[in-house]
Coordinates of C-alpha atoms in Angstrom, one line a residue:
M1 CA 11.7 -28.9 1.9
K2 CA 13.5 -26.9 -0.9
T3 CA 10.2 -24.1 -0.1
L4 CA 10.7 -24.1 3.0
I5 CA 14.5 -23.9 2.8
V6 CA 13.8 -20.7 0.6
V7 CA 11.1 -19.2 3.1
G8 CA 13.2 -19.8 5.8
L9 CA 15.8 -18.1 4.8
I10 CA 14.5 -15.3 3.0
F11 CA 13.2 -14.8 6.5
A12 CA 16.1 -14.6 8.6
V13 CA 17.5 -12.3 6.1
S14 CA 14.5 -9.9 6.6
Y15 CA 14.6 -10.2 10.3
L16 CA 17.8 -9.3 10.4
S17 CA 17.7 -6.5 8.2
T18 CA 14.7 -4.9 9.8
R19 CA 16.5 -2.6 12.4
L20 CA 19.4 -1.7 9.5
V21 CA 16.9 -0.8 7.0
F22 CA 14.2 1.2 9.4
S23 CA 16.9 3.3 11.3
T24 CA 17.7 6.9 10.9
R25 CA 21.3 6.3 12.2
F26 CA 23.2 4.2 9.2
S27 CA 23.2 6.2 6.3
L28 CA 25.4 3.3 4.2
L29 CA 27.0 6.1 2.3
G30 CA 24.2 8.0 1.4
F31 CA 22.2 5.2 0.2
R32 CA 19.3 5.5 2.7
Y33 CA 18.8 8.7 0.9
L34 CA 17.7 6.7 -2.0
F35 CA 15.5 3.8 -0.6
F36 CA 14.3 4.7 2.9
S37 CA 11.2 2.0 3.2
G38 CA 12.9 -1.2 2.4
T39 CA 12.3 -1.3 -1.4
E40 CA 15.6 -2.3 -2.4
F41 CA 14.3 -5.9 -1.7
I42 CA 12.8 -5.8 -4.7
L43 CA 15.6 -6.1 -6.6
L44 CA 17.1 -8.6 -4.2
G45 CA 14.6 -10.6 -4.8
Y46 CA 14.3 -10.3 -8.7
M47 CA 18.2 -11.0 -8.7
L48 CA 17.2 -14.2 -6.6
G49 CA 14.4 -14.5 -9.0
P50 CA 13.6 -17.0 -12.3
R51 CA 14.2 -14.1 -14.5
G52 CA 17.1 -12.9 -12.8
L53 CA 20.0 -15.9 -11.7
G54 CA 17.5 -18.2 -11.4
L55 CA 18.7 -19.2 -7.5
I56 CA 14.6 -19.3 -6.5
P57 CA 13.1 -21.0 -9.9
A58 CA 9.6 -20.6 -10.8
N59 CA 8.1 -23.7 -9.7
I60 CA 9.0 -22.2 -5.6
V61 CA 7.9 -19.2 -6.9
E62 CA 4.6 -20.1 -6.9
S63 CA 4.6 -22.6 -4.7
L64 CA 5.0 -19.3 -2.1
D65 CA 1.5 -18.0 -3.3
P66 CA 0.4 -18.5 0.3
L67 CA 3.3 -16.7 2.2
L68 CA 2.3 -13.6 0.1
H69 CA -1.3 -13.8 0.2
L70 CA -0.3 -13.8 4.2
A71 CA 1.4 -11.0 4.0
L72 CA -1.1 -9.4 2.1
G73 CA -3.8 -10.1 5.2
W74 CA -1.5 -8.9 7.4
A75 CA -1.0 -5.6 5.6
G76 CA -4.4 -5.2 5.7
L77 CA -4.7 -5.9 9.3
M78 CA -1.9 -3.5 10.4
F79 CA -3.4 -0.1 8.4
G80 CA -7.0 -0.9 9.7
L81 CA -6.2 -1.2 13.2
Q82 CA -5.1 2.3 13.1
F83 CA -8.6 3.4 13.0
N84 CA -10.9 3.1 15.8
R85 CA -12.7 5.9 16.8
R86 CA -11.4 7.8 19.0
T87 CA -8.3 8.6 16.5
V88 CA -10.8 9.2 13.7
L89 CA -12.2 12.4 16.4
L90 CA -9.3 13.6 16.8
Y91 CA -9.1 15.3 13.0
R92 CA -12.0 17.5 11.9
R93 CA -13.6 15.9 9.2
R94 CA -13.0 18.8 6.6
R95 CA -9.8 17.5 6.9
W96 CA -10.5 13.7 6.4
V97 CA -12.7 15.0 3.0
L98 CA -9.6 16.9 1.9
A99 CA -7.4 14.3 2.5
F100 CA -9.7 11.5 0.7
S101 CA -10.3 14.4 -2.2
Q102 CA -6.4 14.5 -3.2
S103 CA -6.5 10.7 -3.2
L104 CA -9.1 10.1 -5.4
I105 CA -8.9 12.9 -7.3
T106 CA -5.2 11.3 -7.7
S107 CA -6.7 8.2 -8.8
G108 CA -9.3 9.8 -11.8
V109 CA -6.6 11.2 -13.0
V110 CA -4.5 8.4 -13.1
G111 CA -6.8 5.6 -14.2
V112 CA -8.8 8.2 -16.9
T113 CA -5.1 9.1 -18.6
A114 CA -3.8 5.4 -18.8
W115 CA -7.4 3.8 -19.9
L116 CA -6.8 6.4 -22.7
L117 CA -3.4 5.4 -23.4
M118 CA -3.0 2.0 -22.3
P119 CA -3.7 0.8 -26.5
L120 CA -1.0 3.2 -27.5
I121 CA 1.5 1.1 -25.1
F122 CA -0.2 -2.5 -25.5
P123 CA -1.6 -2.5 -29.1
A124 CA -3.2 -5.9 -29.0
I125 CA -5.1 -5.5 -25.7
D126 CA -8.6 -6.0 -25.2
E127 CA -11.4 -4.1 -23.6
E128 CA -11.5 -5.6 -20.3
M129 CA -7.7 -5.9 -19.7
R130 CA -8.0 -2.0 -20.5
R131 CA -10.1 -1.5 -18.0
R132 CA -8.4 -3.8 -15.6
A133 CA -5.1 -2.0 -16.5
A134 CA -6.4 1.5 -15.7
A135 CA -8.1 0.7 -12.4
I136 CA -5.2 -0.6 -10.8
L137 CA -2.8 2.0 -12.2
G138 CA -5.6 4.6 -11.0
I139 CA -5.7 2.9 -7.7
C140 CA -2.4 2.2 -6.9
A141 CA -1.7 6.1 -7.8
G142 CA -3.2 6.8 -4.7
P143 CA -1.5 6.3 -1.7
T144 CA 1.2 8.0 -0.2
A145 CA 3.9 6.7 2.2
P146 CA 4.1 7.6 5.8
S147 CA 7.4 6.9 6.1
S148 CA 8.9 9.2 3.3
I149 CA 7.3 12.5 5.5
H150 CA 8.6 10.6 8.9
Y151 CA 11.9 9.8 7.5
F152 CA 12.9 12.8 5.9
S153 CA 11.3 15.3 8.6
R154 CA 14.5 13.7 11.0
V155 CA 16.7 13.7 8.2
F156 CA 16.5 17.4 7.1
Q157 CA 15.1 18.5 11.0
I158 CA 11.6 19.7 9.0
R159 CA 9.4 20.8 11.8
G160 CA 6.2 22.9 11.5
R161 CA 2.4 22.9 10.4
V162 CA 2.9 21.6 6.8
D163 CA 4.5 19.0 8.1
R164 CA 2.1 17.8 10.6
L165 CA -0.6 18.2 7.1
L166 CA 1.7 16.2 5.2
K167 CA 1.8 13.5 8.1
F168 CA -1.9 13.4 8.2
I169 CA -2.6 13.2 4.3
A170 CA 0.2 10.4 3.9
G171 CA -1.4 8.6 6.7
V172 CA -5.0 8.1 5.5
D173 CA -5.0 8.8 1.9
G174 CA -4.4 5.0 2.0
I175 CA -8.2 4.5 2.9
P176 CA -9.7 5.1 -0.7
P177 CA -7.4 3.2 -2.8
I178 CA -8.5 -0.1 -0.6
L179 CA -12.3 0.9 -0.8
L180 CA -11.3 1.4 -4.8
L181 CA -9.8 -2.0 -4.9
G182 CA -13.1 -3.6 -3.2
L183 CA -15.2 -2.3 -5.7
A184 CA -13.0 -3.1 -8.5
A185 CA -12.8 -6.2 -7.4
G186 CA -16.3 -6.9 -7.4
L187 CA -17.7 -5.4 -10.3
L188 CA -14.4 -6.9 -12.5
H189 CA -15.0 -10.0 -10.5
V190 CA -13.3 -13.1 -12.0
S191 CA -16.1 -16.1 -11.4
I192 CA -15.5 -19.2 -9.5
V193 CA -16.2 -22.1 -11.0
G194 CA -19.9 -23.3 -9.7
M195 CA -20.9 -19.8 -8.8
A196 CA -20.5 -18.7 -12.2
E197 CA -22.8 -15.6 -12.8
E198 CA -25.1 -15.7 -9.7
L199 CA -23.6 -12.3 -7.8
P200 CA -23.3 -9.3 -9.3
G201 CA -20.6 -6.9 -8.7
W202 CA -22.0 -5.3 -6.0
K203 CA -23.1 -8.4 -4.4
W204 CA -19.2 -9.6 -4.0
L205 CA -18.4 -6.5 -2.7
L206 CA -20.9 -7.1 0.1
V207 CA -19.1 -10.6 0.8
G208 CA -16.1 -9.3 1.2
L209 CA -17.2 -6.5 3.8
F210 CA -19.2 -9.2 5.4
I211 CA -16.3 -11.6 5.8
G212 CA -14.0 -8.9 7.2
V213 CA -16.4 -7.6 9.4
V214 CA -17.2 -11.0 11.0
L215 CA -13.3 -12.0 11.3
G216 CA -12.9 -8.8 12.9
L217 CA -15.5 -9.6 15.8
L218 CA -13.8 -13.1 15.8
L219 CA -10.3 -11.7 16.3
S220 CA -11.9 -8.8 19.5
V221 CA -13.7 -12.0 21.1
L222 CA -10.4 -14.1 20.8
V223 CA -8.1 -11.5 22.3
G224 CA -11.0 -11.0 24.8
L225 CA -10.3 -14.3 26.2
D226 CA -7.0 -14.8 29.7
F227 CA -4.7 -16.4 27.1
K228 CA -0.6 -15.1 27.1
Q229 CA 1.1 -13.6 24.5
E230 CA 2.5 -16.0 22.1
E231 CA -1.1 -17.6 22.2
L232 CA -2.4 -14.1 21.1
L233 CA 0.1 -13.9 18.3
L234 CA -1.3 -17.0 17.1
F235 CA -5.1 -15.8 17.2
V236 CA -4.1 -12.8 15.4
L237 CA -2.1 -15.0 12.7
G238 CA -5.0 -17.8 12.3
V239 CA -7.4 -14.9 11.7
V240 CA -4.7 -13.1 9.1
A241 CA -4.5 -17.1 7.7
L242 CA -8.5 -17.6 7.3
A243 CA -9.0 -13.6 5.8
S244 CA -6.1 -14.8 3.0
G245 CA -7.3 -17.9 1.9
L246 CA -11.1 -17.0 2.3
A247 CA -10.0 -13.7 -0.5
Q248 CA -7.8 -16.5 -2.3
Y249 CA -10.8 -18.9 -2.5
L250 CA -13.6 -15.9 -3.9
H251 CA -11.0 -14.3 -5.8
L252 CA -11.7 -11.1 -3.7
P253 CA -8.7 -8.7 -2.4
A254 CA -7.0 -10.2 0.8
V255 CA -5.7 -6.5 1.6
F256 CA -9.7 -5.3 1.3
L257 CA -11.1 -8.0 3.7
S258 CA -8.4 -8.0 6.6
F259 CA -8.5 -4.1 6.2
F260 CA -12.2 -4.3 7.7
A261 CA -11.3 -7.2 10.0
G262 CA -8.3 -4.4 11.8
V263 CA -11.0 -1.7 11.6
T264 CA -13.8 -3.7 12.9
T265 CA -11.5 -5.1 15.7
A266 CA -9.8 -1.8 16.8
N267 CA -13.5 -0.5 17.6
T268 CA -14.9 -3.4 19.5
A269 CA -12.2 -4.9 21.1
W270 CA -11.2 -3.7 24.7
H271 CA -7.4 -4.3 24.3
R272 CA -7.2 -3.4 20.9
E273 CA -3.8 -1.8 21.5
E274 CA -2.2 -5.2 22.6
I275 CA -3.3 -6.3 19.4
H276 CA -1.7 -3.4 17.8
K277 CA 1.5 -4.2 19.1
L278 CA 1.3 -8.2 18.3
A279 CA 0.8 -7.4 14.9
A280 CA 3.3 -4.9 14.8
H281 CA 6.2 -7.2 16.4
A282 CA 6.0 -9.0 13.3
E283 CA 5.2 -6.3 10.6
K284 CA 8.4 -5.5 9.7
P285 CA 9.9 -8.9 8.5
I286 CA 7.3 -9.7 6.8
Y287 CA 7.1 -6.5 5.3
L288 CA 10.7 -7.3 3.8
T289 CA 9.6 -10.7 3.2
F290 CA 7.0 -9.4 1.2
L291 CA 9.3 -6.9 -1.0
V292 CA 11.7 -10.2 -1.7
L293 CA 8.8 -12.4 -3.2
T294 CA 7.2 -9.6 -5.2
G295 CA 11.0 -8.9 -6.6
T296 CA 10.3 -12.5 -7.7
L297 CA 6.9 -11.9 -9.9
V298 CA 8.6 -8.8 -11.4
V299 CA 9.1 -8.5 -15.1
L300 CA 11.9 -5.5 -16.2
D301 CA 13.2 -6.7 -19.6
D302 CA 10.1 -5.6 -21.5
V303 CA 10.4 -1.8 -22.5
R304 CA 6.4 -2.2 -22.2
V305 CA 7.1 -2.1 -18.7
L306 CA 9.4 1.3 -18.7
T307 CA 7.3 3.0 -20.8
L308 CA 4.0 2.3 -18.5
A309 CA 6.4 2.8 -15.3
A310 CA 7.7 6.6 -16.8
T311 CA 4.2 7.5 -17.9
L312 CA 2.8 6.5 -14.5
V313 CA 5.3 8.8 -12.3
L314 CA 4.6 11.5 -14.9
L315 CA 0.9 10.9 -14.4
R316 CA 0.9 10.7 -10.8
L317 CA 3.1 13.5 -9.8
L318 CA 0.5 15.5 -11.9
G319 CA -2.5 14.2 -9.9
K320 CA -0.9 15.1 -6.6
V321 CA 0.4 18.0 -7.5
V322 CA -4.0 18.7 -9.2
G323 CA -5.4 17.2 -6.1
N324 CA -3.2 18.9 -3.6
V325 CA -3.1 22.5 -4.6
I326 CA -6.6 22.8 -3.2
W327 CA -5.1 23.4 0.5
R328 CA -3.8 26.9 -0.6
W329 CA -7.1 28.2 -0.2
I330 CA -8.2 26.7 2.6
P331 CA -8.4 29.3 5.6
F332 CA -7.7 26.5 8.3
E333 CA -4.3 25.9 6.8
P334 CA -3.0 29.5 6.5
R335 CA 1.1 27.9 6.2
A336 CA -0.2 25.3 3.0
R337 CA -0.1 28.0 0.2
S338 CA 2.5 26.1 -1.9
P339 CA 1.0 25.2 -5.2
W340 CA 3.5 22.5 -5.5
L341 CA 2.5 21.0 -2.1
G342 CA 1.8 17.9 -3.7
L343 CA 5.4 17.0 -4.8
A344 CA 6.4 16.5 -1.1
L345 CA 3.4 13.5 -1.2
V346 CA 5.5 11.4 -4.0
S347 CA 6.8 8.3 -2.3
Q348 CA 4.5 5.5 -2.4
G349 CA 6.0 2.7 -0.3
G350 CA 4.5 -0.8 0.9
L351 CA 0.4 0.1 0.3
T352 CA 0.8 0.3 -3.2
L353 CA 2.8 -2.6 -3.6
V354 CA 0.2 -4.6 -1.5
L355 CA -2.7 -3.5 -3.9
A356 CA -0.8 -4.1 -7.1
V357 CA 0.1 -7.9 -6.0
D358 CA -3.1 -8.3 -4.6
F359 CA -4.2 -7.3 -7.5
Y360 CA -2.2 -9.7 -9.5
F361 CA -3.7 -12.5 -7.4
L362 CA -7.1 -11.3 -8.3
Y363 CA -6.6 -11.3 -12.1
S364 CA -3.9 -14.2 -12.5
A365 CA -6.7 -17.0 -12.5
D366 CA -7.8 -15.7 -15.9
L367 CA -5.0 -17.2 -18.2
E368 CA -5.5 -15.6 -21.4
R369 CA -4.9 -12.2 -19.7
A370 CA -2.3 -13.5 -17.1
D371 CA 0.8 -11.8 -19.3
P372 CA -0.5 -8.4 -19.5
T373 CA -1.4 -8.5 -16.0
L374 CA 1.7 -9.2 -14.7
L375 CA 3.5 -6.4 -17.3
V376 CA 0.7 -3.8 -15.9
V377 CA 1.6 -4.6 -11.8
S378 CA 5.9 -4.4 -12.9
A379 CA 5.2 -1.2 -14.1
V380 CA 3.5 -0.2 -10.9
V381 CA 6.5 -1.7 -8.9
V382 CA 9.3 -0.1 -11.2
A383 CA 7.3 3.3 -11.0
V384 CA 6.9 2.9 -7.1
L385 CA 11.0 2.6 -7.2
A386 CA 11.6 5.0 -9.2
N387 CA 9.6 7.5 -7.0
E388 CA 11.1 6.1 -3.8
V389 CA 14.6 8.3 -5.6
L390 CA 12.7 11.2 -6.9
S391 CA 10.3 12.1 -3.2
P392 CA 13.7 13.5 -0.9
L393 CA 14.5 15.4 -4.2
F394 CA 11.5 17.0 -4.2
I395 CA 10.8 17.1 -0.1
R396 CA 13.9 19.3 0.1
G397 CA 13.3 21.2 -2.9
L398 CA 9.8 22.0 -1.5
F399 CA 10.4 22.8 2.0
P400 CA 12.7 25.8 1.8
T401 CA 9.8 27.5 0.0
I402 CA 7.3 26.3 2.7
E403 CA 9.5 27.7 5.5
A404 CA 9.7 30.8 3.7
T405 CA 5.8 31.4 3.2
E406 CA 5.3 30.4 7.1
E407 CA 8.1 32.9 8.0
R408 CA 6.3 35.9 6.1
G409 CA 2.9 34.8 7.4
S410 CA 4.2 35.0 11.3

């Protein structure tokens, strides 16, 4: 009963807060300029959780794991539904390649450097945990929050070709990290009782891909039937719950399975726009609820978390700058000449948090490494909060230079 009351209260607060949090009309004395994607709800969750005021005790936090898995699956489905073949073909292939490349370069810079630095921050770390930590830090460094570009385009009245380029990059550079998470979950898979070492890593990757495609086809068939909108919403929720449950049982990433379910549905369902509208209807309250519950897991009172978070912020800045410097030499983007273009892609947002929490659930079953896993995930969350604060500073400082470049080129 306590769990139901807690869930009800959190969801009610999240639902009532959606309009205020995701609006550009209310600045809250400038506070919206610091956190523009609702990530302040992480701090609320931390204060309410067992490491804060203790209003949500540890046993209730553990009982809320299925709700967190459901949110992970919902996020993956929402992201995958955006990519039907018509949308993909609107942009040239070279744009996609370069957008994916900058994400992979960022992940590579952060992952490799993190692997080298982990023994300095965690002296007692073993080789397996070192690989896992490097993998998740690198994977979580890749995505950019599209909300950052859209929000500050409206707030700062930023327009132009470079702004459209940045929106495209931020909208698609989450795809490589999701694929990398599926790959890492396969290669570094935690064995299941009764299945021990029967499946090699690449087969786990195929299992996750197969489940996602099948669930996507199932959803396409269900929404093609003649049902009311409320009933269709239950179908969407059921498929997400099934994907999340299978992911939890098989120790595979829920966002990976549901992402492919979303992509499959977007390219096979006749009513894909209707599905997207149904899923988006509940997206914001579920997202804010997810943020509060994520906050209840976070560790902030450990110096290793803060050290790793600061390191991650710096490495990601380096990775984004290096990964996006190539645009200045691309002839079909004549306005993107600033070598600091990557600084406009600092904000990470919700997808990074989804990847981090999914990673935590993948490896929390490994009790010997549960504590360092939580510390690494907490460092990612702290880094996301820091980047939310830094993002408007970099965007506002960078665009006068870009605008000057556009004026000289015109």
